[in-house]
Short mmCIF file of C-alpha atoms in Angstrom, two decimals:
data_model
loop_
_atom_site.label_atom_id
_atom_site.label_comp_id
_atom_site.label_asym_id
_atom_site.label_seq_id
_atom_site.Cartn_x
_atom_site.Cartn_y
_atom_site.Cartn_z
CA UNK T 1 0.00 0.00 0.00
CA UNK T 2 1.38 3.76 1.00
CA UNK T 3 4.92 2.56 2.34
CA UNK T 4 7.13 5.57 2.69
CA UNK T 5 10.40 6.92 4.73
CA UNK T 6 9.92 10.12 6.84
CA UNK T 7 14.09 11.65 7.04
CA UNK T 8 14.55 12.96 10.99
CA UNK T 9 17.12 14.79 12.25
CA UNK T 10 17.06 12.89 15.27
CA UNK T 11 16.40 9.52 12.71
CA UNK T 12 14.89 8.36 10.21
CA UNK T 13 11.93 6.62 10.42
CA UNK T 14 9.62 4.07 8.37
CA UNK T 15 5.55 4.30 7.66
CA UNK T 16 4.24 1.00 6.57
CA UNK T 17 0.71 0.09 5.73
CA UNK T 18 -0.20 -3.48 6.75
CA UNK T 19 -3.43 -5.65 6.46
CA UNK T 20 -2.68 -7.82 9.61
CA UNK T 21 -1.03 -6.47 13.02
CA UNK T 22 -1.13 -10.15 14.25
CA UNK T 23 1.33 -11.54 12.00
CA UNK T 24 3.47 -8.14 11.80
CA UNK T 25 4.03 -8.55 16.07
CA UNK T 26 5.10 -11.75 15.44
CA UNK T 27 7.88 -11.18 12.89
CA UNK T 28 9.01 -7.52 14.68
CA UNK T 29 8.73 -7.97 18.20
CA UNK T 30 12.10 -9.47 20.20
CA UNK T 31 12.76 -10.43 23.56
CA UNK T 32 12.88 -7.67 25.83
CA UNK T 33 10.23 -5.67 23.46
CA UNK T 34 8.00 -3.83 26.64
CA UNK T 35 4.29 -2.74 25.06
CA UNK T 36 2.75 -0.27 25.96
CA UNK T 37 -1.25 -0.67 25.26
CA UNK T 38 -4.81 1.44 25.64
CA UNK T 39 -7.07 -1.00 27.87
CA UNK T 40 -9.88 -0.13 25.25
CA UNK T 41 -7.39 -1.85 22.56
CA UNK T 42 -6.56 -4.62 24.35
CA UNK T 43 -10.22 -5.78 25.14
CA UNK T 44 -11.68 -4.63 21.84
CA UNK T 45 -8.87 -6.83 19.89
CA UNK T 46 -8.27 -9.35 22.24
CA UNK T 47 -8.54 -12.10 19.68
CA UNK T 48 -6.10 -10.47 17.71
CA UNK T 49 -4.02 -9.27 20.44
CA UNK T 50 -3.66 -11.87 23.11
CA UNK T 51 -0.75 -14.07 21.83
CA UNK T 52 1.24 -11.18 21.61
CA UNK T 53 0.43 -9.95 24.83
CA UNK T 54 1.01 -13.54 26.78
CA UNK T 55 4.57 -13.36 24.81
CA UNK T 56 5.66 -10.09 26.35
CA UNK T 57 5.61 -7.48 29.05
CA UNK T 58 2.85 -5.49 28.62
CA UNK T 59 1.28 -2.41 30.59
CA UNK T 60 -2.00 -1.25 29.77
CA UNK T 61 -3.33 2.39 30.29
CA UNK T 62 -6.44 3.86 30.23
CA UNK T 63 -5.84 6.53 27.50
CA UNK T 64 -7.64 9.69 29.21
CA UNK T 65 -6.02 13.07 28.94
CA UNK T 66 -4.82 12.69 32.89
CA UNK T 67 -2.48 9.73 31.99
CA UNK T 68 -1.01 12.43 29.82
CA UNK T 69 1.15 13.98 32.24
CA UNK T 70 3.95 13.57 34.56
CA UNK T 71 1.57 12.19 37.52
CA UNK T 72 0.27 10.15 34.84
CA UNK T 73 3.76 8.99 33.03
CA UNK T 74 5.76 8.39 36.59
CA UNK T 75 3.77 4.80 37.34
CA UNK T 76 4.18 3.54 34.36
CA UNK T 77 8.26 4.25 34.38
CA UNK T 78 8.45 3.00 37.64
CA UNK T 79 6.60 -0.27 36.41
CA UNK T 80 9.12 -0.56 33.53
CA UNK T 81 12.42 0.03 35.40
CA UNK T 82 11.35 -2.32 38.26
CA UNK T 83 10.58 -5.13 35.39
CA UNK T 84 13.24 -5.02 33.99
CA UNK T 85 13.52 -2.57 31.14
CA UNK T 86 16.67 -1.51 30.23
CA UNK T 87 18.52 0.53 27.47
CA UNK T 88 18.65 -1.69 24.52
CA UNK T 89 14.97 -2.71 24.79
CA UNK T 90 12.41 -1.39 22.61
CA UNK T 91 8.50 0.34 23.83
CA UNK T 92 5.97 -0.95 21.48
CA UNK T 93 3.13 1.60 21.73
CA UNK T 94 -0.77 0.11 20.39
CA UNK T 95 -3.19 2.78 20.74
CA UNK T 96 -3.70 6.16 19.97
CA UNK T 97 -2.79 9.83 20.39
CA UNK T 98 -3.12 9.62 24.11
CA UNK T 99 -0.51 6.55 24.03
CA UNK T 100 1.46 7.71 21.43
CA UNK T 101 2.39 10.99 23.03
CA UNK T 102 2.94 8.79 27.07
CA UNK T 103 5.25 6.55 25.02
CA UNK T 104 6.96 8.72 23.25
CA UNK T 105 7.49 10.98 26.18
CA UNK T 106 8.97 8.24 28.05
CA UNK T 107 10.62 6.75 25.12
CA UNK T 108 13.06 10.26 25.36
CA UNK T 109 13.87 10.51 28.31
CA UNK T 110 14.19 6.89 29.50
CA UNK T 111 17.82 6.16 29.49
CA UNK T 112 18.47 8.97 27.38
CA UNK T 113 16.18 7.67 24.74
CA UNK T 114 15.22 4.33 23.82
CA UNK T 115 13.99 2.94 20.43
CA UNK T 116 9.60 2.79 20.47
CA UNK T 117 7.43 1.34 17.19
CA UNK T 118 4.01 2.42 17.18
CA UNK T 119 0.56 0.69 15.91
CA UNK T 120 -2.11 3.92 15.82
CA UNK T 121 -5.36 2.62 16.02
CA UNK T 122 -7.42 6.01 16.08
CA UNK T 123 -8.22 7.75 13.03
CA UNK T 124 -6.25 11.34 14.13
CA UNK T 125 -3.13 9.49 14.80
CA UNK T 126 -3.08 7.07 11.68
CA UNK T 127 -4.02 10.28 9.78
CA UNK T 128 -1.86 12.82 11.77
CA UNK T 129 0.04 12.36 14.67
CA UNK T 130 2.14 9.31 14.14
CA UNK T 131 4.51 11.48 11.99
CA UNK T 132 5.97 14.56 13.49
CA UNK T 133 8.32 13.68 16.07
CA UNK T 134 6.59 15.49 18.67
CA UNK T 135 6.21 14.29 22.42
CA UNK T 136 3.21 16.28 23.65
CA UNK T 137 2.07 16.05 28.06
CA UNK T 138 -0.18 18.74 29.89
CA UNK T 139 0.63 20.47 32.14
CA UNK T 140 -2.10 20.96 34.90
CA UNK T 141 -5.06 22.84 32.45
CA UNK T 142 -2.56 23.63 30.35
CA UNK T 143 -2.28 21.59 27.15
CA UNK T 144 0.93 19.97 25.38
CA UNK T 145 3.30 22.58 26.96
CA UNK T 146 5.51 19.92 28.02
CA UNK T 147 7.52 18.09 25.40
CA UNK T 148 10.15 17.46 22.60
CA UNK T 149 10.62 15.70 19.38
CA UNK T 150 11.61 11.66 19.18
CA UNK T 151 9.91 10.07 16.28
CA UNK T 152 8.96 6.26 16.72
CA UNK T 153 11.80 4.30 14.98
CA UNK T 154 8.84 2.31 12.67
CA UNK T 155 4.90 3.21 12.33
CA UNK T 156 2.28 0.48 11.13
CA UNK T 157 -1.00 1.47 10.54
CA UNK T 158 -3.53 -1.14 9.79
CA UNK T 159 -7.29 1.01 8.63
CA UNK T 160 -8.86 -1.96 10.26
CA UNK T 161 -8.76 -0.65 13.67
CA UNK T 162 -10.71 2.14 12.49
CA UNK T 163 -13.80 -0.35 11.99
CA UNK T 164 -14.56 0.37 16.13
CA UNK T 165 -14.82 3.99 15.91
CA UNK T 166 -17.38 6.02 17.03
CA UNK T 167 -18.90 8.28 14.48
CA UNK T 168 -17.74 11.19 16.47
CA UNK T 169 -14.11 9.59 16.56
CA UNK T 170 -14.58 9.05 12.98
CA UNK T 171 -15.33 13.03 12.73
CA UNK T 172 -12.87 14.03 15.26
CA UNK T 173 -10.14 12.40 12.81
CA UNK T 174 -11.37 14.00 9.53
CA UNK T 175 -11.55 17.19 11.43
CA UNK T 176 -8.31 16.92 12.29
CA UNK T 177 -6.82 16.01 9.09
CA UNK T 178 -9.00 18.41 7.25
CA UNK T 179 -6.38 21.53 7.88
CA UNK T 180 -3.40 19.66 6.02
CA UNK T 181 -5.67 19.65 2.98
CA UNK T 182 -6.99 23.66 3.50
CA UNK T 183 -2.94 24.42 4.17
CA UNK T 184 -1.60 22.47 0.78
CA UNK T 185 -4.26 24.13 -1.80
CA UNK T 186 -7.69 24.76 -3.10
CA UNK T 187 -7.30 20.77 -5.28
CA UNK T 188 -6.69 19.53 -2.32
CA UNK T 189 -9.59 21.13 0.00
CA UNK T 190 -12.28 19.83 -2.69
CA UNK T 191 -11.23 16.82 -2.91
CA UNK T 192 -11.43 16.17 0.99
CA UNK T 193 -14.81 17.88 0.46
CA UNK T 194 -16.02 15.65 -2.07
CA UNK T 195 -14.64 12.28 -0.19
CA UNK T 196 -16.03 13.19 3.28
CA UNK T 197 -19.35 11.85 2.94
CA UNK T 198 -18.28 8.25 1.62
CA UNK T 199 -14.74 8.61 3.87
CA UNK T 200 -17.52 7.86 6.68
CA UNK T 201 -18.39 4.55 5.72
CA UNK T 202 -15.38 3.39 3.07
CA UNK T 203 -12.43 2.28 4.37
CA UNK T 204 -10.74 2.14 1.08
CA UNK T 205 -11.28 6.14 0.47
CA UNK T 206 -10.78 6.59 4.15
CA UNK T 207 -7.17 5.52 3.87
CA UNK T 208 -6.59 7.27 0.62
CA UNK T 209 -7.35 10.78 2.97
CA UNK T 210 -4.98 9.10 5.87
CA UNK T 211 -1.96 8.94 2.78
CA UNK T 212 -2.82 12.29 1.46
CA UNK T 213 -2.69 14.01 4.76
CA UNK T 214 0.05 12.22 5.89
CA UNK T 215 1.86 12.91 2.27
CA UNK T 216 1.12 16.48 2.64
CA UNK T 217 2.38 16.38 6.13
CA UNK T 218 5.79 14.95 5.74
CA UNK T 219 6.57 17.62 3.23
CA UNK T 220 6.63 20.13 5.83
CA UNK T 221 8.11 17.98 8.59
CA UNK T 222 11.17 17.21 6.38
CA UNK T 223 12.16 21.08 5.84
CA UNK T 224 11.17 22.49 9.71
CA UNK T 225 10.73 19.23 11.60
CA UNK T 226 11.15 21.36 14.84
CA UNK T 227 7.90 23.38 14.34
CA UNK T 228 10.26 27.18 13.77
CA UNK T 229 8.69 28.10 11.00
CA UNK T 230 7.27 26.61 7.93
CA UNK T 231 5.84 23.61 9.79
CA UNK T 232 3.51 26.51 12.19
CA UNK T 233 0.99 26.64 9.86
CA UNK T 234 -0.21 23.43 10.75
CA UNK T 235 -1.35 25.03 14.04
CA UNK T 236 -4.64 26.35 11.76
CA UNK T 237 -7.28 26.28 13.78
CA UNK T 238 -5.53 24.86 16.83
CA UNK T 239 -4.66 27.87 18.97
CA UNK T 240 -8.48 28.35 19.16
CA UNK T 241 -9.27 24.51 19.24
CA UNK T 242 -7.37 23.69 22.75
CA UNK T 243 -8.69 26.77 23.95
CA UNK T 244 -12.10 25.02 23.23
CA UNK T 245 -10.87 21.52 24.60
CA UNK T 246 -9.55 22.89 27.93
CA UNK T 247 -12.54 24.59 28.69
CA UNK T 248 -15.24 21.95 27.71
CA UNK T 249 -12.87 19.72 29.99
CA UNK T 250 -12.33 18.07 26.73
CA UNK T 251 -15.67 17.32 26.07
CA UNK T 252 -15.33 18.12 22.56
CA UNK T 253 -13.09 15.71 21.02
CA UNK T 254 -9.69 17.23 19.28
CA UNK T 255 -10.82 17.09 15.75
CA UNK T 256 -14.10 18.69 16.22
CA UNK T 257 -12.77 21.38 18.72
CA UNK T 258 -9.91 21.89 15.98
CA UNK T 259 -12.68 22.29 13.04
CA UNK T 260 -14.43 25.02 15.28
CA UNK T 261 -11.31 26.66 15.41
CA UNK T 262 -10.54 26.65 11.57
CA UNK T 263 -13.82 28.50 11.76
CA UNK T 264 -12.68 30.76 13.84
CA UNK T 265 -9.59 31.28 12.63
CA UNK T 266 -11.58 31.90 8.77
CA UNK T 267 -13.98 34.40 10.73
CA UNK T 268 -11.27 36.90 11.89
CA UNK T 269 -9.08 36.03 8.67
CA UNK T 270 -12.67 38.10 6.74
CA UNK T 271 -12.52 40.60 9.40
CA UNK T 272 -9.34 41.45 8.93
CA UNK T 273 -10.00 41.45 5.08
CA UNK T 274 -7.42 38.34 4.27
CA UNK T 275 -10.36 36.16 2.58
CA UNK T 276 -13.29 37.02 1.20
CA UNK T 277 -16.56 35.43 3.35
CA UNK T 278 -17.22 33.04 -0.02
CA UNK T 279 -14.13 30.98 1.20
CA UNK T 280 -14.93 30.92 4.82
CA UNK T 281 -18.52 29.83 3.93
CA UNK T 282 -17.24 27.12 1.31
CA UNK T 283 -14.92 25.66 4.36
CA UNK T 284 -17.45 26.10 7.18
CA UNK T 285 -20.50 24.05 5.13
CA UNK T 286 -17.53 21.54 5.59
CA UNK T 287 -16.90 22.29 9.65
CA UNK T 288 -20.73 22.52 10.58
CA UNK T 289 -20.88 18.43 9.18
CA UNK T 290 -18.02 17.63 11.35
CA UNK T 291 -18.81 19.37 14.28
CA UNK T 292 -22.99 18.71 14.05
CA UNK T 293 -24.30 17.41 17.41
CA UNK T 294 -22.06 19.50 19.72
CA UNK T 295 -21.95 23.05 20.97
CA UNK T 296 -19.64 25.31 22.81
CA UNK T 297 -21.74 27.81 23.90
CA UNK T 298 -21.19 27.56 27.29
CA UNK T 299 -17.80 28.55 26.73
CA UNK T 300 -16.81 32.05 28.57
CA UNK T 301 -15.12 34.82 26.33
CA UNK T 302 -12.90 35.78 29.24
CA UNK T 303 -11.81 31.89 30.22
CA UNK T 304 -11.37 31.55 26.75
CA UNK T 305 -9.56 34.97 26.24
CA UNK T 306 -7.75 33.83 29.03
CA UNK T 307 -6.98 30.52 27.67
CA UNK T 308 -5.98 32.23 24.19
CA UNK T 309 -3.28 33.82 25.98
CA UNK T 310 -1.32 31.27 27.54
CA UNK T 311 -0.88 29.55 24.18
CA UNK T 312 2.47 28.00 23.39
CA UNK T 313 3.02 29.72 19.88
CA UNK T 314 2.60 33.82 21.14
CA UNK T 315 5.47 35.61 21.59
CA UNK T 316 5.51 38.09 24.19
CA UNK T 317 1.83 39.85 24.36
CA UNK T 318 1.16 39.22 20.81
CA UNK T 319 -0.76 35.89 19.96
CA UNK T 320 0.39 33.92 17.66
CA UNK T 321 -2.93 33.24 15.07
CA UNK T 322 -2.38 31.18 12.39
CA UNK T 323 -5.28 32.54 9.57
CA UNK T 324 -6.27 32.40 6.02
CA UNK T 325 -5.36 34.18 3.01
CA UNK T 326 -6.79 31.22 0.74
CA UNK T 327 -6.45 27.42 0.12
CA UNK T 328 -2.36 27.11 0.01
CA UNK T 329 -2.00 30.48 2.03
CA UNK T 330 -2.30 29.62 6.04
CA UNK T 331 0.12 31.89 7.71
CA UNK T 332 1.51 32.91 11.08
CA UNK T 333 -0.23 36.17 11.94
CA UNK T 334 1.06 37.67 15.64
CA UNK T 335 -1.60 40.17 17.07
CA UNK T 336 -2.59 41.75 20.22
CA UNK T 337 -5.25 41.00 22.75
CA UNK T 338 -6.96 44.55 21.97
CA UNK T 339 -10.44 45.58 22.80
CA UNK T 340 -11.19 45.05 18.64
CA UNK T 341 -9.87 41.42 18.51
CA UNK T 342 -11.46 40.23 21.94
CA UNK T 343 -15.08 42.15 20.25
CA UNK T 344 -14.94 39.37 17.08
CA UNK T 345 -14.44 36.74 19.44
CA UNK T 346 -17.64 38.15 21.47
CA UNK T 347 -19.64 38.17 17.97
CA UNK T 348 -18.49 34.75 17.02
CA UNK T 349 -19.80 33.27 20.02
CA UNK T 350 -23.33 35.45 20.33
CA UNK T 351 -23.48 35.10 16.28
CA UNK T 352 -21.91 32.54 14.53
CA UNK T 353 -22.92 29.20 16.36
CA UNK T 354 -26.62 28.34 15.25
CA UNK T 355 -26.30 26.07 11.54
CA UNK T 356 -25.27 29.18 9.04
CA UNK T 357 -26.21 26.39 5.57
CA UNK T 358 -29.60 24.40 7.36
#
C-alpha cells in the first residue's frame, strides 16, 4: 500500500501500511520488546491481540487526557524500570494519540532515549500524529506545553482498527486532518470535500485521505521538523481549538474542537479582510458536518480569552494566530489582545454558532 520513509534529524523513520497487526508482532517484536497498550485496545482486539500480549511485558493504560502527564507517566516508568527494562529494549506503543504521546514521552527521556514502534489505532493518529516527532504532556489545564521531538523508529498502521470507531471519533479524525488539505491548496480542500461523505463509511477512500494528509504532512516535517517556522501553519485552527478543549474539559473531542477553530480562525481572517466570506462559507459548510451534534456555547469569552493567551506559539503579548489568506496560504499572523480582537471573538460566540447552511 502507501509505504514511505519520513528523514529525521534525530532519525529516520519508516511508515508501513499493513493488512494484519497479528502476523506483523510476530515477525518484529524481540525479547525484551515492553508494550505499551490502551485497555480499550486490548479488550476490543483481544482475539487479535492476546498471543502477543502472553509473549511479552505489557502495561495497559487507560488513554484519558490525565495519563497524559507527569503524575500520569511516573507509574508507568516506575513499572518498567522495576521489570526489567533496560537501554537496549524497545516500547511498542498500540493505541492512539493519548498513548502515542505517554510513550513517546517516556521513550526520550528513559535512558536517554530508547527505540519505540508504534501501531495507531485512532483515526487522528493514523491520519496525523504518528509522523511529526513530537512528544506532547499537559501540564495541569494547560495543554501539550511539556515536550520534545523523538519520532517512533517504525509506524504500522492497519485502517482496520478504524472499523470500532465512534462516528464522532470518525469526525474528530477527519476534522483533524482536514487543515493539512486547507494548508496544501484549493485541489486539495475539494477533494477532501467531495470524499467526506463516503470517507464515513469506506475504508478504502478513508485511507486514501490518511496517505494524502500524511503525504502532505511529511513535506513540511522534512524542511522544519522542529515546528520554527514553515511547519507553524499546521497550528490552523488549533490555537483556538485547545482553547475550546480545555474549557469543555475536553468534552469536545480534538478534531471537532480543531474544526471550530478553523472556523474561527476563517472568521477573523474576513474581518481582517485576508479572505473574502465566499471561502470561509465554502470551508465552514464543511466544519458545521463535522462538528454537528455538539456546541460550545457555554464557553466564557474571558476563560477563553484567558486561555488564548497562555498559548504555546505567542510571543511576548502578541498571539500567535495562524489565519487564512486562501487554500495554500495559512500563515503565522502575531496580534494583540486589543479591545477590537477580543469584540470578534464576542460576535463569534453570540453570532456565529446556530447552523449558518440548514
Amino acid at each position: 500500500m502507501y509505504n514511505f520513509k519520513v528523514k529525521s534529524i534525530i532519525h529516520d523513520y519508516e511508515v508501513a501500511f499493513i493488512d494484519n497487526t497479528k502476523e506483523v508482532l510476530k515477525n518484529e517484536l524481540k525479547e525484551g520488546d515492553f508494550i505499551i497498550i490502551d485497555n480499550k485496545i486490548k479488550e476490543l482486539y483481544k482475539d487479535e491481540l492476546n498471543d502477543t500480549l502472553a509473549s511479552f511485558q505489557h502495561i495497559g493504560i487507560d488513554a484519558a487526557e490525565p495519563k497524559k502527564s507527569y503524575q500520569g507517566a511516573m507509574p508507568v516508568i516506575q513499572y518498567l524500570i522495576e521489570n526489567g527494562f533496560r537501554k537496549n529494549h524497545r516500547l511498542i506503543a498500540i493505541g492512539g494519540g493519548i498513548t502515542q504521546d505517554v510513550t513517546a514521552f517516556m521513550a526520550s527521556i528513559l535512558y536517554r532515549g530508547v527505540d519505540w514502534y508504534f501501531f495507531p489505532t485512532s483515526l487522528l493518529a493514523q491520519g496525523d500524529s504518528c509522523i511529526g516527532s513530537k512528544t506532547s504532556i499537559n501540564f495541569n489545564e494547560y495543554k501539550n506545553l511539556v515536550g520534545g521531538f523523538y519520532p517512533p523508529n517504525k509506524i504500522f498502521i492497519n485502517p482496520d482498527f478504524l472499523n470500532t470507531l465512534s462516528d464522532a471519533e470518525l469526525k474528530s479524525g477527519l476534522g483533524e486532518m482536514l487543515h493539512y488539505f486547507i494548508v496544501s491548496s484549493e485541489e486539495d480542500f475539494r477533494r477532501f470535500k467531495k470524499d467526506y461523505p463516503q470517507a464515513l463509511v469506506d475504508k478504502k477512500v478513508l485511507a486514501g485521505i490518511i496517505a494524502r494528509s500524511l503525504e502532505i504532512k511529511k513535506s513540511y516535517i522534512e524542511i522544519d521538523e522542529f515546528d520554527k517556522k514553515e511547519r507553524q501553519v499546521f497550528n490552523y485552527g488549533h490555537s483556538f481549538g485547545h482553547a475550546i478543549e480545555s474549557l469543555t474539559n475536553y468534552r469536545i473531542p480534538h478534531g471537532i474542537a480543531v474544526s471550530y477553530g478553523m472556523d474561527m480562525s476563517n472568521f477573523v481572517s474576513v474581518k481582517l479582510g485576508y479572505i473574502p466570506q465566499q471561502v470561509r462559507n465554502e470551508v465552514r459548510e464543511l466544519v458545521e458536518k463535522i462538528w454537528e451534534g455538539t456546541t460550545i456555547t457555554d464557553i466564557e469569552l474571558n476563560k477563553f480569552t484567558s486561555a488564548l493567551s497562555k498559548d504555546k506559539k505567542n510571543i511576548g503579548k502578541q498571539l500567535g494566530l495562524i489565519l487564512n489568506k486562501g487554500y495554500g496560504k495559512i500563515f503565522k499572523d502575531l496580534r494583540p489582545m486589543d479591545d477590537e480582537f477580543v469584540s470578534w471573538l464576542q460576535e463569534y460566540f453570540d453570532t456565529q454558532l446556530q447552523p449558518q447552511f440548514a
